PDB file of C-alpha atoms in Angstrom:
ATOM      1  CA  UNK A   1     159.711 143.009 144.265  1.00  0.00           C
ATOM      2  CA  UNK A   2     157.125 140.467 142.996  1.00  0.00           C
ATOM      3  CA  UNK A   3     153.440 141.106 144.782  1.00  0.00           C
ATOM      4  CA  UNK A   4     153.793 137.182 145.618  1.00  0.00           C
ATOM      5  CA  UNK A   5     156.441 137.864 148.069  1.00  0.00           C
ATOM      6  CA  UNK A   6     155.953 137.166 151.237  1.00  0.00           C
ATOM      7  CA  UNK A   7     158.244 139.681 152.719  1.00  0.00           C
ATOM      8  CA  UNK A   8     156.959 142.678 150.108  1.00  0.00           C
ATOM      9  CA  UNK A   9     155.288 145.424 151.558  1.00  0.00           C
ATOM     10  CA  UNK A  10     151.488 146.124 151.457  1.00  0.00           C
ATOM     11  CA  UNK A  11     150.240 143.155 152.836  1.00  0.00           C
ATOM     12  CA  UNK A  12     147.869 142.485 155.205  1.00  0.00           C
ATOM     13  CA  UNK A  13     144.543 144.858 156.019  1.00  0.00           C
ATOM     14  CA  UNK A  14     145.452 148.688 156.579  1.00  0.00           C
ATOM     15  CA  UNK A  15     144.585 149.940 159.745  1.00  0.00           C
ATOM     16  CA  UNK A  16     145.747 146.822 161.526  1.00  0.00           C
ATOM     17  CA  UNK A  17     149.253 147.321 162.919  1.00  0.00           C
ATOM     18  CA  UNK A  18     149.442 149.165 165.751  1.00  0.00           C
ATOM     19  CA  UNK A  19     152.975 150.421 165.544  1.00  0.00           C
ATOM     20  CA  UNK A  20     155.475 151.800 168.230  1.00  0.00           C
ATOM     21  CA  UNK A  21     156.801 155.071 167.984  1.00  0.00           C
ATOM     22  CA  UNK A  22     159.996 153.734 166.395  1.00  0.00           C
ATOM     23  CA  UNK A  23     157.778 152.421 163.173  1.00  0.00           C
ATOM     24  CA  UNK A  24     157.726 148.638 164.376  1.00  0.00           C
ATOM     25  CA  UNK A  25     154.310 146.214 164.627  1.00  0.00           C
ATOM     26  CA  UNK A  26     153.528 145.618 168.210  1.00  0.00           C
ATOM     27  CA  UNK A  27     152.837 141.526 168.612  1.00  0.00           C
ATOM     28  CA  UNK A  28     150.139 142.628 170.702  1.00  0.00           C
ATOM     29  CA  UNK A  29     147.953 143.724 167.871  1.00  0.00           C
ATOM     30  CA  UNK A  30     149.872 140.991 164.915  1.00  0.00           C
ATOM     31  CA  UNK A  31     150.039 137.481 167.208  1.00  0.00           C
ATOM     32  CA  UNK A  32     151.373 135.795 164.480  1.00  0.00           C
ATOM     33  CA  UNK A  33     154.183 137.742 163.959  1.00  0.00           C
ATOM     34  CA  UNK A  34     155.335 137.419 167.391  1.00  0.00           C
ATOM     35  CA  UNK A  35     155.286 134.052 166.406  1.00  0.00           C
ATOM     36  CA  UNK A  36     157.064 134.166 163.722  1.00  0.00           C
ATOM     37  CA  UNK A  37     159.444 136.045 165.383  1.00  0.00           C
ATOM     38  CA  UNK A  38     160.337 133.241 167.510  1.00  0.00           C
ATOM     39  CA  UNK A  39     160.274 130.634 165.352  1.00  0.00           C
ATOM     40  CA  UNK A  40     162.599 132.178 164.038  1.00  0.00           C
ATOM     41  CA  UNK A  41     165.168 131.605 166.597  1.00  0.00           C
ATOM     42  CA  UNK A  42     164.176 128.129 166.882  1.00  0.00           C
ATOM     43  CA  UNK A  43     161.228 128.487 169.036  1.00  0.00           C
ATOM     44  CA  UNK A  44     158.888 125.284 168.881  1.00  0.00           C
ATOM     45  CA  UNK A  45     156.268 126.349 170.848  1.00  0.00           C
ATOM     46  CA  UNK A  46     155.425 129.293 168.609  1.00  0.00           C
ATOM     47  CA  UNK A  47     155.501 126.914 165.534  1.00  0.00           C
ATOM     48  CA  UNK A  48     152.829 124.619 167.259  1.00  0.00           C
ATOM     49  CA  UNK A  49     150.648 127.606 168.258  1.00  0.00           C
ATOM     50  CA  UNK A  50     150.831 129.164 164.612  1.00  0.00           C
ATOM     51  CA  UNK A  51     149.722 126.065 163.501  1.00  0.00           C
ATOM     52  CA  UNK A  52     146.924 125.498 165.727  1.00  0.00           C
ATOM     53  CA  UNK A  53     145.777 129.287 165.361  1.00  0.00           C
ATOM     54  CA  UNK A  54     146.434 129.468 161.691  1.00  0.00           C
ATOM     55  CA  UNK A  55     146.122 126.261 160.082  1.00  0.00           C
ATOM     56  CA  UNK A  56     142.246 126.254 159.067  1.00  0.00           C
ATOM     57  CA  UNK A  57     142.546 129.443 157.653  1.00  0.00           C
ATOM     58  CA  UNK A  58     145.545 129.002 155.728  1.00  0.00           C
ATOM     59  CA  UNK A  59     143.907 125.409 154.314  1.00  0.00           C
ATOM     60  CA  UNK A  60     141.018 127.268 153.053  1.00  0.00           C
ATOM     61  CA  UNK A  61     142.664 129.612 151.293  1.00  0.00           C
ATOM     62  CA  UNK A  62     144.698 126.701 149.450  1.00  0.00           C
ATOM     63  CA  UNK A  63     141.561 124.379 149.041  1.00  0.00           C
ATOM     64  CA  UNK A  64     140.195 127.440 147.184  1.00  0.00           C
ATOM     65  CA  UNK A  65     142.741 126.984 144.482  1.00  0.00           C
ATOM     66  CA  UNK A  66     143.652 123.587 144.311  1.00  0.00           C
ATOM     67  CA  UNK A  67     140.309 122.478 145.029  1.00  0.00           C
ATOM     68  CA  UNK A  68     141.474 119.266 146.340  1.00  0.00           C
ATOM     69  CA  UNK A  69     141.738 117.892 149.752  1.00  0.00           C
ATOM     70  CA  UNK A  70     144.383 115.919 149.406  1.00  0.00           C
ATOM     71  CA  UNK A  71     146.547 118.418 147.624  1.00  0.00           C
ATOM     72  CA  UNK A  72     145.545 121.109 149.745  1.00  0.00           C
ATOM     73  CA  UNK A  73     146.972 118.903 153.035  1.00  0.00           C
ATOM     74  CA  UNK A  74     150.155 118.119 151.134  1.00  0.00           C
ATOM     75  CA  UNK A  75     150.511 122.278 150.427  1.00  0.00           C
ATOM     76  CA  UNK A  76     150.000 123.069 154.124  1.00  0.00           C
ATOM     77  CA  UNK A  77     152.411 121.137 154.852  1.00  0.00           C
ATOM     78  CA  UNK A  78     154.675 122.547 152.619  1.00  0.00           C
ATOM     79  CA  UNK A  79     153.768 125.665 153.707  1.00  0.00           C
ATOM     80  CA  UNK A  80     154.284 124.926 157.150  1.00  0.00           C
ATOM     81  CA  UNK A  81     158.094 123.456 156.695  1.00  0.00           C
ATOM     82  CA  UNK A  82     159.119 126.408 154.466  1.00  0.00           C
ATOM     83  CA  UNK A  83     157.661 128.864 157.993  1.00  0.00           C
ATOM     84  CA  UNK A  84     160.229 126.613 159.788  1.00  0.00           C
ATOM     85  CA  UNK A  85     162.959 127.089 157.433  1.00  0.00           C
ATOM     86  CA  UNK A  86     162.781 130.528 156.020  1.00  0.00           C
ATOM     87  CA  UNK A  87     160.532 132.564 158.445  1.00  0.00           C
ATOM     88  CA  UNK A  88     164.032 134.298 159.449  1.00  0.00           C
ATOM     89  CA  UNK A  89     163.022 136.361 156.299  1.00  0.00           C
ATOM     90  CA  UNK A  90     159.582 138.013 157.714  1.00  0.00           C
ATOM     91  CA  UNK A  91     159.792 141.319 158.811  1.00  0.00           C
ATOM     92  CA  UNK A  92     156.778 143.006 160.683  1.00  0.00           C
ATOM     93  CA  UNK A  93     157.779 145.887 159.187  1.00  0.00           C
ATOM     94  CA  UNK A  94     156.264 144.970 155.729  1.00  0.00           C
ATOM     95  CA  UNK A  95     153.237 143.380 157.253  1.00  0.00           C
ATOM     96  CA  UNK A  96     151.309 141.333 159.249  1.00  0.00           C
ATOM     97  CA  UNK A  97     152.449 138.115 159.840  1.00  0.00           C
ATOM     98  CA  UNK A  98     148.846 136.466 158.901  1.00  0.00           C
ATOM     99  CA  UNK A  99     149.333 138.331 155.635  1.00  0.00           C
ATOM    100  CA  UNK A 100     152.931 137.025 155.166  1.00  0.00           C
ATOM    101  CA  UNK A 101     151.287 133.336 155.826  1.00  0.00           C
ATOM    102  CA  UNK A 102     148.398 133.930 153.527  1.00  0.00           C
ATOM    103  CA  UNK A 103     150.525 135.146 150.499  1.00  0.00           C
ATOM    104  CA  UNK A 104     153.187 132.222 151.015  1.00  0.00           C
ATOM    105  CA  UNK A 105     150.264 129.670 150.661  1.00  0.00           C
ATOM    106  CA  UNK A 106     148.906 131.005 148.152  1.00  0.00           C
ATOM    107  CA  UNK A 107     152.179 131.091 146.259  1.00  0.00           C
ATOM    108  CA  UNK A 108     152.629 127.560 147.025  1.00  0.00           C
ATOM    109  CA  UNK A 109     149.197 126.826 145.688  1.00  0.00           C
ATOM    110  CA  UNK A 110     149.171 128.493 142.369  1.00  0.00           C
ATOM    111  CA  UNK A 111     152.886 126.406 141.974  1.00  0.00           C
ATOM    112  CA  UNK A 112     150.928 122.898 142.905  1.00  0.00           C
ATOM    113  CA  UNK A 113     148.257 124.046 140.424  1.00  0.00           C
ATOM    114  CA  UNK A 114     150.549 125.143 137.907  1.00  0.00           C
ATOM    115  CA  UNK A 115     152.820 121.075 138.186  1.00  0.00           C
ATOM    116  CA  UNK A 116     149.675 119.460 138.156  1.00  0.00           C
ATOM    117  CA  UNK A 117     148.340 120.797 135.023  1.00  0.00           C
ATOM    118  CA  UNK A 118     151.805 120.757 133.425  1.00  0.00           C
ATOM    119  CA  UNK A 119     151.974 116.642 134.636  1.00  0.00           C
ATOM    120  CA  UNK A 120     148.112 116.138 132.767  1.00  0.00           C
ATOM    121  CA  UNK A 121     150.087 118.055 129.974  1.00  0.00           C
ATOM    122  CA  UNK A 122     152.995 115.694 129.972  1.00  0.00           C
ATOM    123  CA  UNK A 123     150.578 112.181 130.485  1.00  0.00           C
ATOM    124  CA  UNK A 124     148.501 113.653 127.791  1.00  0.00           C
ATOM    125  CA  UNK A 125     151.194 113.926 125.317  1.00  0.00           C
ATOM    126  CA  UNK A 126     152.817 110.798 126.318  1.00  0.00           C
ATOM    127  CA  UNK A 127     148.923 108.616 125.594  1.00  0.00           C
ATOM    128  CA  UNK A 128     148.733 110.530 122.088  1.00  0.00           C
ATOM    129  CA  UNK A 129     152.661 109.451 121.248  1.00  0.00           C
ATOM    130  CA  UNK A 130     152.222 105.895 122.522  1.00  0.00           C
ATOM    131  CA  UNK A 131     149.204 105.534 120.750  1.00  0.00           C
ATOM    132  CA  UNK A 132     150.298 106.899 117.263  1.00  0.00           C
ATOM    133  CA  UNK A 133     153.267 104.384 117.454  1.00  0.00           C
ATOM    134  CA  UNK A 134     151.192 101.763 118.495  1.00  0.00           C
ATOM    135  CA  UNK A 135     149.176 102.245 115.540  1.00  0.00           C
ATOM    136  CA  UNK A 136     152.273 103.010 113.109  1.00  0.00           C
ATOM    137  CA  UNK A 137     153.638  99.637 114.228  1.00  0.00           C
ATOM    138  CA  UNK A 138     150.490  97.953 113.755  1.00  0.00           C
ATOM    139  CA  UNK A 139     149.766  99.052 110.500  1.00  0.00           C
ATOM    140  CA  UNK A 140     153.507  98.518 109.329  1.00  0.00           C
ATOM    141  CA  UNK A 141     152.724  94.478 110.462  1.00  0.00           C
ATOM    142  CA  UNK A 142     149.250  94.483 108.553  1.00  0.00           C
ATOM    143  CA  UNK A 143     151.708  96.138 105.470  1.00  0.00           C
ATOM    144  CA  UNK A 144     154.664  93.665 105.796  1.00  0.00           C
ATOM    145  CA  UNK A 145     152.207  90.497 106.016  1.00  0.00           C
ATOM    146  CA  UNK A 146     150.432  91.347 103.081  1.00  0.00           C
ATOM    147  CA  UNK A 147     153.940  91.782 101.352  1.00  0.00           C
ATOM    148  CA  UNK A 148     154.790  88.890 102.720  1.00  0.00           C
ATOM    149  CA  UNK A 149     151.720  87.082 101.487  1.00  0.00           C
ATOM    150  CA  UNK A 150     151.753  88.729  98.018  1.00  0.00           C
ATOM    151  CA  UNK A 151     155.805  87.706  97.716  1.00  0.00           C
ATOM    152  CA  UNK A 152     155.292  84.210  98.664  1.00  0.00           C
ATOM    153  CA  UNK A 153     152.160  84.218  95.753  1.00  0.00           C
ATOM    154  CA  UNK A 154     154.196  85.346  93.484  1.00  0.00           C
ATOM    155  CA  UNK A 155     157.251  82.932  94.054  1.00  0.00           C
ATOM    156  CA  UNK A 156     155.117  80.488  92.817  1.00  0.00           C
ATOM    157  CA  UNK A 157     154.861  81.754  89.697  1.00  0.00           C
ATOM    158  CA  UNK A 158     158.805  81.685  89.275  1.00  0.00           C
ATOM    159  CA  UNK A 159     160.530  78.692  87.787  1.00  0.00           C
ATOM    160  CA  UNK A 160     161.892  76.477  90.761  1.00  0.00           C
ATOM    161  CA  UNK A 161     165.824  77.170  89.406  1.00  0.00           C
ATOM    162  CA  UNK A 162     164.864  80.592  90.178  1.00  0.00           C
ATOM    163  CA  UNK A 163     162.774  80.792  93.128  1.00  0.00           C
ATOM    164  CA  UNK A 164     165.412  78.493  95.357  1.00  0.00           C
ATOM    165  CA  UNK A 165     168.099  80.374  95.275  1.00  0.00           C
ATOM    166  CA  UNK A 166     165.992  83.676  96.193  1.00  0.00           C
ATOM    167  CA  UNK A 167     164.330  81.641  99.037  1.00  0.00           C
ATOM    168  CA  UNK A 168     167.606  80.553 100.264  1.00  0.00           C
ATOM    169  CA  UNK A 169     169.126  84.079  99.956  1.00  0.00           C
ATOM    170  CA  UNK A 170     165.880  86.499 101.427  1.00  0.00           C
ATOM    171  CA  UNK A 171     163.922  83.870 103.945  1.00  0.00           C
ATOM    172  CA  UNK A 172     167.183  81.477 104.859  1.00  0.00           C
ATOM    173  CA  UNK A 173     169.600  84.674 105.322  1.00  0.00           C
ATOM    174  CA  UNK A 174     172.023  82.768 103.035  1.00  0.00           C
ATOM    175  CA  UNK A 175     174.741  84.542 100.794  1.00  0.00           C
ATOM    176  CA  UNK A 176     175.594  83.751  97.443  1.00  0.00           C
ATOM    177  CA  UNK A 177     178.394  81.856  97.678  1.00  0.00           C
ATOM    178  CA  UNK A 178     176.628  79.995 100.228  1.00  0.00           C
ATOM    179  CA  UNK A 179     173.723  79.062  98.056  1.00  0.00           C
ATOM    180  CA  UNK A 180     176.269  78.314  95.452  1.00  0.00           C
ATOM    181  CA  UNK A 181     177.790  75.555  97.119  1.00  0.00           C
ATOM    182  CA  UNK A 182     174.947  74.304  98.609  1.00  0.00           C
ATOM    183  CA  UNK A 183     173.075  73.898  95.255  1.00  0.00           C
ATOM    184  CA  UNK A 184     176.440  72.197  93.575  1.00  0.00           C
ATOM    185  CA  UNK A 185     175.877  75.730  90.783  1.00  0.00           C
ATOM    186  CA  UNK A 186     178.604  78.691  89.875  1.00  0.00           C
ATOM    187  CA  UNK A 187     178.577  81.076  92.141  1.00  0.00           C
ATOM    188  CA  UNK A 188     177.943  83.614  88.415  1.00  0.00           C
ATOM    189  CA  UNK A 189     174.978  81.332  87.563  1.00  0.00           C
ATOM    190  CA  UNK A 190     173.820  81.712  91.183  1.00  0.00           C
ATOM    191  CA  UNK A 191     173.611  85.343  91.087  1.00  0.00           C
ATOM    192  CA  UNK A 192     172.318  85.629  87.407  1.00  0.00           C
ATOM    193  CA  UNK A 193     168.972  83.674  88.410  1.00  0.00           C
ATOM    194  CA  UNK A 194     168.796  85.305  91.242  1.00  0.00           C
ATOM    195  CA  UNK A 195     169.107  88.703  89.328  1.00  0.00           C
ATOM    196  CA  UNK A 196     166.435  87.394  87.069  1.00  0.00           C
ATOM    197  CA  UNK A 197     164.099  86.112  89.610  1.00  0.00           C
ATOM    198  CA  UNK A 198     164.087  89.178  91.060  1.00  0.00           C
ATOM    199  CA  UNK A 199     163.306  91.240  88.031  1.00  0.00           C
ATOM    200  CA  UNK A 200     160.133  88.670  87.533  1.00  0.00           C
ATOM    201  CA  UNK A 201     158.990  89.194  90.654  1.00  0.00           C
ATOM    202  CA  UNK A 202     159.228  92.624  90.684  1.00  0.00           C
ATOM    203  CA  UNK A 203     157.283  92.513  88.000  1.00  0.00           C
ATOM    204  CA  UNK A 204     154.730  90.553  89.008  1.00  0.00           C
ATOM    205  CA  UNK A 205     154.199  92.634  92.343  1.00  0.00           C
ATOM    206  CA  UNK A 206     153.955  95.761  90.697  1.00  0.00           C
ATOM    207  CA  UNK A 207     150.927  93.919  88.156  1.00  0.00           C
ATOM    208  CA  UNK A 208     149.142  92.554  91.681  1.00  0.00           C
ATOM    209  CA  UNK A 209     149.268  95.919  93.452  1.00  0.00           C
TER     210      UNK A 209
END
């Protein structure tokens, strides 16, 4: 059984329980195992006085780990509605009922400790990934308006019965047989000046780079 167990045996100071002849903790000597005890059979009383009794012991043991105040409230409260819910599983038997307390907060601490660091983990990853696209996107619009500039430079070097139809085709979103009966041209003459258009500028891209 895990040492962070509540119910496991060994905790709490030796030499503490007084213990009847039949092996049992007497209340008298472990209050908050009485307590327990009857919160456990739905006993409201007892929760409010192991809270009052207990509760600014219990916080400092979670402050010590989570060394926050506000996190440390939110545990104890956690703490205090899993002693509401699940107390049925103390037995006095195992240890003191202070003990049981102590090792369920700290259990609940070293979780809260453990989410935290694993959310700074997650944020952390999340900034590095949004910035890396943010920069891939911006230097992929830098890239495409220099092609852009470079293309449009170089169109101008292309004879106009050339450069039109590619115009028409890459920056109009036109097809072929589009441009082909919008310039009054075969649809085979068309694509032949496009074809050589394209080898020019190619050409003239690859000299400018």
């Amino acid at each position: 059984m895990s040492s962070d167990d509540p119910s496991a045996p060994g905790h709490g100071p030796p030499g503490n329980d007084a213990r009847a002849s039949d092996g049992t903790v007497t209340t008298a000597a472990d209050p908050s195992s009485d307590q327990l005890l009857r919160i456990a059979t739905g006993d409201r009383s007892a929760f409010e006085e192991l809270f009052v009794a207990q509760s600014r012991i219990l916080m400092a043991v979670i402050l010590r780990i989570v060394r926050s105040q506000s996190l440390a409230e939110e545990v104890l409260q956690e703490c205090f509605t899993e002693v509401w819910t699940r107390c049925s599983g103390f037995d006095p038997q195992r240890g003191t009922g202070r003990a049981w307390l102590i090792t369920l907060c700290r259990r609940r601490a070293i979780d809260c400790v453990r989410s935290v660091q694993a959310q700074q983990d997650r944020d952390y990853a999340d900034g590095l990934r949004a910035s890396a696209e943010e920069g891939e996107q911006v230097e992929q619009t830098v890239i495409d308006r220099s092609e852009s500039d470079r293309t449009v430079t170089a169109l101008k070097i292309l004879p106009p019965d050339q450069a039109q139809p590619i115009v028409m085709a890459f920056y109009q979103g036109l097809t072929h047989a589009e441009i082909s009966e919008n310039l009054k041209m075969p649809l085979g003459t068309i694509k032949s000046r496009i074809r050589d258009g394209m080898k020019k500028l190619r050409e003239e891209l690859e000299a400018s780079r």
